[in-house]
XYZ file of N, CA and C in Angstrom:
363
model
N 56.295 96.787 14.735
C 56.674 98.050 14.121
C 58.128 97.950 13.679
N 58.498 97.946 12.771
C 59.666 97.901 11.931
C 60.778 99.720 12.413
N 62.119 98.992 12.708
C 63.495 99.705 13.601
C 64.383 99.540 12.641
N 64.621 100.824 12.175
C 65.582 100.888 11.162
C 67.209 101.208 11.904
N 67.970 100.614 11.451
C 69.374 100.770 12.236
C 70.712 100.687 11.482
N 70.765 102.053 11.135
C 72.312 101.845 10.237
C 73.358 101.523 10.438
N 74.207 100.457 9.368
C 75.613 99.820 10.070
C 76.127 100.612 8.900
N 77.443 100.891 9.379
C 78.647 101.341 8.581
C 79.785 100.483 7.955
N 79.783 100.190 7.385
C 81.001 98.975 7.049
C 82.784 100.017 6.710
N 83.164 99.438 7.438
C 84.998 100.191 7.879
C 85.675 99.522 8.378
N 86.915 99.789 7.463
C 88.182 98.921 7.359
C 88.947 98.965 9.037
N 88.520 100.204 9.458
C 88.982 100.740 10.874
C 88.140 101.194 11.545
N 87.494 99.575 12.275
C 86.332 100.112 13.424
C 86.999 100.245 14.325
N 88.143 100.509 14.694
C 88.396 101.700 16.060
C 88.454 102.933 15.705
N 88.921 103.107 14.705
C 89.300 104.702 14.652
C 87.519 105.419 14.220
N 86.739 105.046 13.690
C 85.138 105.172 13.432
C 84.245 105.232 14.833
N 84.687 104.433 14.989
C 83.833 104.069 17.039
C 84.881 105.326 17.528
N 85.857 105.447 17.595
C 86.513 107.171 18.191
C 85.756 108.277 17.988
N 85.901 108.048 16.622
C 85.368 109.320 16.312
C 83.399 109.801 16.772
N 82.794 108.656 16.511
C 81.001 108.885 17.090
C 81.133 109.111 18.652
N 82.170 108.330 19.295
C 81.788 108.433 20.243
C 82.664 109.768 21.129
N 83.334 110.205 20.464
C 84.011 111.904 20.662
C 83.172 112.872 20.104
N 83.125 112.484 18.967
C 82.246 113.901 18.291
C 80.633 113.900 18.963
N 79.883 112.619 18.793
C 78.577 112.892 19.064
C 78.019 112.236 20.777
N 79.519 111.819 21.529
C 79.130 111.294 22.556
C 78.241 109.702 22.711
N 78.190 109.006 21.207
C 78.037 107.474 21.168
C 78.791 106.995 22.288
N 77.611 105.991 22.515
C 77.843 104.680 23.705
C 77.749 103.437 23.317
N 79.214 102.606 23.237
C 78.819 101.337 23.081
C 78.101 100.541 23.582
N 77.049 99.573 23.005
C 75.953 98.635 23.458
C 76.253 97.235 23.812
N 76.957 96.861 22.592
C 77.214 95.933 21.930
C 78.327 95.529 21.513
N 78.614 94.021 21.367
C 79.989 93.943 20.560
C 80.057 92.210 20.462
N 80.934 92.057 19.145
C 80.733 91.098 18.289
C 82.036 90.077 17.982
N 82.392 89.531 18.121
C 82.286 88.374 19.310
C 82.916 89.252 20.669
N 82.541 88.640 22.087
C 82.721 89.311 23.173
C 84.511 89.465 23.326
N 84.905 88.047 22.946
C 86.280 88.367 22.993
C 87.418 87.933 21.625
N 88.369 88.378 21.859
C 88.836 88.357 20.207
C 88.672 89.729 19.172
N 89.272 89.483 18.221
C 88.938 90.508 17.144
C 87.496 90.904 17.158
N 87.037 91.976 16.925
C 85.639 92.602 16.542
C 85.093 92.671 15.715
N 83.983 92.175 15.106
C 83.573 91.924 13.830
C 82.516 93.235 13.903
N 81.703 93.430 14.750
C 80.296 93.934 14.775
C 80.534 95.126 16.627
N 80.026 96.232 16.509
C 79.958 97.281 17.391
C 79.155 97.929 17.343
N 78.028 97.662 18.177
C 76.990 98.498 18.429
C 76.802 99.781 19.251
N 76.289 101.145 18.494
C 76.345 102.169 19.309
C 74.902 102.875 19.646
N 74.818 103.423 20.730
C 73.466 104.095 20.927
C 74.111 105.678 20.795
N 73.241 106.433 20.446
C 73.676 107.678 19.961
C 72.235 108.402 20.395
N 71.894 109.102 21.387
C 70.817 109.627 22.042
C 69.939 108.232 22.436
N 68.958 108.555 21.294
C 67.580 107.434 21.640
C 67.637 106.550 20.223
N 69.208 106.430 19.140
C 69.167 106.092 17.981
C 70.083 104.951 18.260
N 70.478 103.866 17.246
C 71.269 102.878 17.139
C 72.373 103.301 15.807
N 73.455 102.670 15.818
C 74.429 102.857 14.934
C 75.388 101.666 14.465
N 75.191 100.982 13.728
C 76.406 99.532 13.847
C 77.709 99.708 13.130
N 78.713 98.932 13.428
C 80.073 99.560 12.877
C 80.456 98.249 12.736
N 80.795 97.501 11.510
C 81.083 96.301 10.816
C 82.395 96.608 10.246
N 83.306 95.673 11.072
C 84.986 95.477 11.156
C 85.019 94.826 9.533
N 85.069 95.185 8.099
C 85.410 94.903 6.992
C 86.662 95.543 6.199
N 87.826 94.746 6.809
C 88.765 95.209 5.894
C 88.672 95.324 4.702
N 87.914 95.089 3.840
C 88.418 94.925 2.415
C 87.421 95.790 1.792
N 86.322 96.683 2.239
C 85.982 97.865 1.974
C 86.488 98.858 0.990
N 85.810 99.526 0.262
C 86.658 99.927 -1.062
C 86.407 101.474 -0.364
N 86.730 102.263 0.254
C 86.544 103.420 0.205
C 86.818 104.635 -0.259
N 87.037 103.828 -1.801
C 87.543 105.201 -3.096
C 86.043 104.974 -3.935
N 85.022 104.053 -2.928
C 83.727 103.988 -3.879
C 83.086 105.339 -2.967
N 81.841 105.852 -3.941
C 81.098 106.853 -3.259
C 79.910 106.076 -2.506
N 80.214 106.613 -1.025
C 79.163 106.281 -0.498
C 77.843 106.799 -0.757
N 77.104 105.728 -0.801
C 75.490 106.079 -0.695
C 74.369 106.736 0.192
N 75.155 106.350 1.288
C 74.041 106.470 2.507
C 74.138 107.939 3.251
N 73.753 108.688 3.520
C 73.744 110.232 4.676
C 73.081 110.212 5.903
N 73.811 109.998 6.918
C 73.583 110.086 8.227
C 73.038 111.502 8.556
N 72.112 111.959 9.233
C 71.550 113.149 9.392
C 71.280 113.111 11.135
N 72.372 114.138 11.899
C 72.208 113.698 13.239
C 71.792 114.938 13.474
N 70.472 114.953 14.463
C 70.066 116.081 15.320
C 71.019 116.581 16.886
N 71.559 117.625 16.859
C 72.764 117.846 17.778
C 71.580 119.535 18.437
N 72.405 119.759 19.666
C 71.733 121.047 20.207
C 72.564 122.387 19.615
N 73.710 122.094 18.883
C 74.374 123.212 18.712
C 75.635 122.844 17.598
N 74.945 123.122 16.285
C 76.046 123.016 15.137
C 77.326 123.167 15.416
N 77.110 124.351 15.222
C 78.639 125.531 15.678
C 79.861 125.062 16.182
N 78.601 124.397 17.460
C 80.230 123.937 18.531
C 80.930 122.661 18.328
N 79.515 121.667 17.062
C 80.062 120.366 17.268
C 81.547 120.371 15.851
N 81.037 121.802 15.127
C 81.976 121.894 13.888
C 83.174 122.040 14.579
N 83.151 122.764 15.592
C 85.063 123.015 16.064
C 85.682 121.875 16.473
N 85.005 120.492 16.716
C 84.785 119.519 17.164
C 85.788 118.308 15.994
N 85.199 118.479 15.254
C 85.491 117.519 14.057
C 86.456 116.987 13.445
N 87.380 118.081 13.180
C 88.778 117.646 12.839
C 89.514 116.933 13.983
N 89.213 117.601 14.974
C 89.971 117.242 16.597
C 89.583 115.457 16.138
N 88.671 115.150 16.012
C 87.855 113.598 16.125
C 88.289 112.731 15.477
N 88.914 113.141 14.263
C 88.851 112.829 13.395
C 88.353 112.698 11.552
N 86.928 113.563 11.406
C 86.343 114.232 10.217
C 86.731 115.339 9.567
N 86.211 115.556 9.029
C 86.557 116.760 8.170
C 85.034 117.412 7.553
N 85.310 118.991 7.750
C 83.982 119.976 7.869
C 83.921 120.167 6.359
N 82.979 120.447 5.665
C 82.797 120.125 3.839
C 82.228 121.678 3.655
N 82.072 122.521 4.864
C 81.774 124.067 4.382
C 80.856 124.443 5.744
N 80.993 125.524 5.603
C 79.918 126.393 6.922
C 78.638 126.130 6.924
N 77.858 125.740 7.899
C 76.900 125.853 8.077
C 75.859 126.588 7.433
N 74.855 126.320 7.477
C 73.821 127.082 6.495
C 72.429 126.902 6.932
N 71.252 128.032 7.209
C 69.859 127.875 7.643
C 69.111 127.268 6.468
N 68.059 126.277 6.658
C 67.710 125.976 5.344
C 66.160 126.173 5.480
N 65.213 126.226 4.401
C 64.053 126.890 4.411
C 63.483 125.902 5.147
N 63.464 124.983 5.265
C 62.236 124.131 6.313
C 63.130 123.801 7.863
N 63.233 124.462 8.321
C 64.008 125.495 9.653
C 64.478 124.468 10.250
N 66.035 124.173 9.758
C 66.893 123.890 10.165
C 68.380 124.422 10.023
N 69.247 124.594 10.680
C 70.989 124.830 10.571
C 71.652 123.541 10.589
N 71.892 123.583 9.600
C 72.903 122.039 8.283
C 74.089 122.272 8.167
N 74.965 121.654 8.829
C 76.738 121.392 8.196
C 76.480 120.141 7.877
N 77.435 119.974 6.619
C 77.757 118.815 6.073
C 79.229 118.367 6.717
N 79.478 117.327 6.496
C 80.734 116.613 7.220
C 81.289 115.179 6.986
N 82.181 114.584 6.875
C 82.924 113.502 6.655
C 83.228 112.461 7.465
N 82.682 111.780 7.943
C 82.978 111.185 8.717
C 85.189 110.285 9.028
N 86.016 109.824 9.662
C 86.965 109.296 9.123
C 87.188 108.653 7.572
N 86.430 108.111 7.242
C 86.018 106.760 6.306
C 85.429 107.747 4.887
N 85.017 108.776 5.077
C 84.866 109.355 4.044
C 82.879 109.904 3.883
N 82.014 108.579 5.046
C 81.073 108.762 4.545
C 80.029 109.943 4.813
N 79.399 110.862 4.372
C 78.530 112.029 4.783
C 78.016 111.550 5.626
N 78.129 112.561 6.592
C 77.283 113.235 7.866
C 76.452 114.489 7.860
N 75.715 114.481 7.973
C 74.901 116.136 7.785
C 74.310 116.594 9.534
N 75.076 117.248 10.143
C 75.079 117.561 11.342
C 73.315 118.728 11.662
N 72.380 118.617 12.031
C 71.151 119.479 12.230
C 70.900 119.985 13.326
N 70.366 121.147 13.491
C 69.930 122.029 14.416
C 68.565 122.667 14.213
N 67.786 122.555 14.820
C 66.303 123.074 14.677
C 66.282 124.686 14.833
N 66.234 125.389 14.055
C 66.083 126.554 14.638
C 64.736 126.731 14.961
N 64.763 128.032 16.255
C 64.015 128.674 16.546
C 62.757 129.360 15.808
N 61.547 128.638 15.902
C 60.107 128.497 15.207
C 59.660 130.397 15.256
């Protein structure tokens, strides 16, 4: 059965690994070579995987492609959260017709995060 597992490529995998693992409580797994500079950082994030690829030379005035969509128990609180972390909040929260509560968000690096909450059926 095929495990899909998103890596992030960033010029500053410490300050990226700060921020997942403040804002959403990520746990490092992994790490690339064990000693020395860090190329590769693996994170578990609930029951999900996350990789964080040490690439200085990253253009991050390009638009990222990819949208991380994390299921959290409580929008609200993780928005007051964000700037403290390091991100930046892209507008208030919002219920959306196939019942969820959606903030959008920035990760350090620039790339979208879309923070989710299931509402109440």
């Amino acid at each position: 059965m095929p495990t899909v597992q998103p890596i992030i490529t960033t010029p500053n995998l410490d300050r990226q690994r700060a921020f997942y693992e403040r804002l959403l409580g990520a746990v490092q797994t992994s790490r690339f070579p064990a000693d020395g500079p860090i190329f590769f950082v693996g994170l578990r994030l609930g029951d999900s995987e996350l990789g964080l690829v040490n690439e200085t030379e990253v253009d991050l005035s390009a638009p990222p492609r990819i949208l991380l969509s994390v299921e959290v128990d409580d929008v609200n609180a993780l928005l007051e959260q964000v700037e403290a972390a390091g991100g930046r909040v892209l507008g208030p929260p919002a219920h959306m017709p196939w019942g969820q509560r959606v903030a959008h968000i920035h990760d350090p690096d620039g790339n979208m995060v879309n923070l989710t909450q299931a509402l109440p059926q």
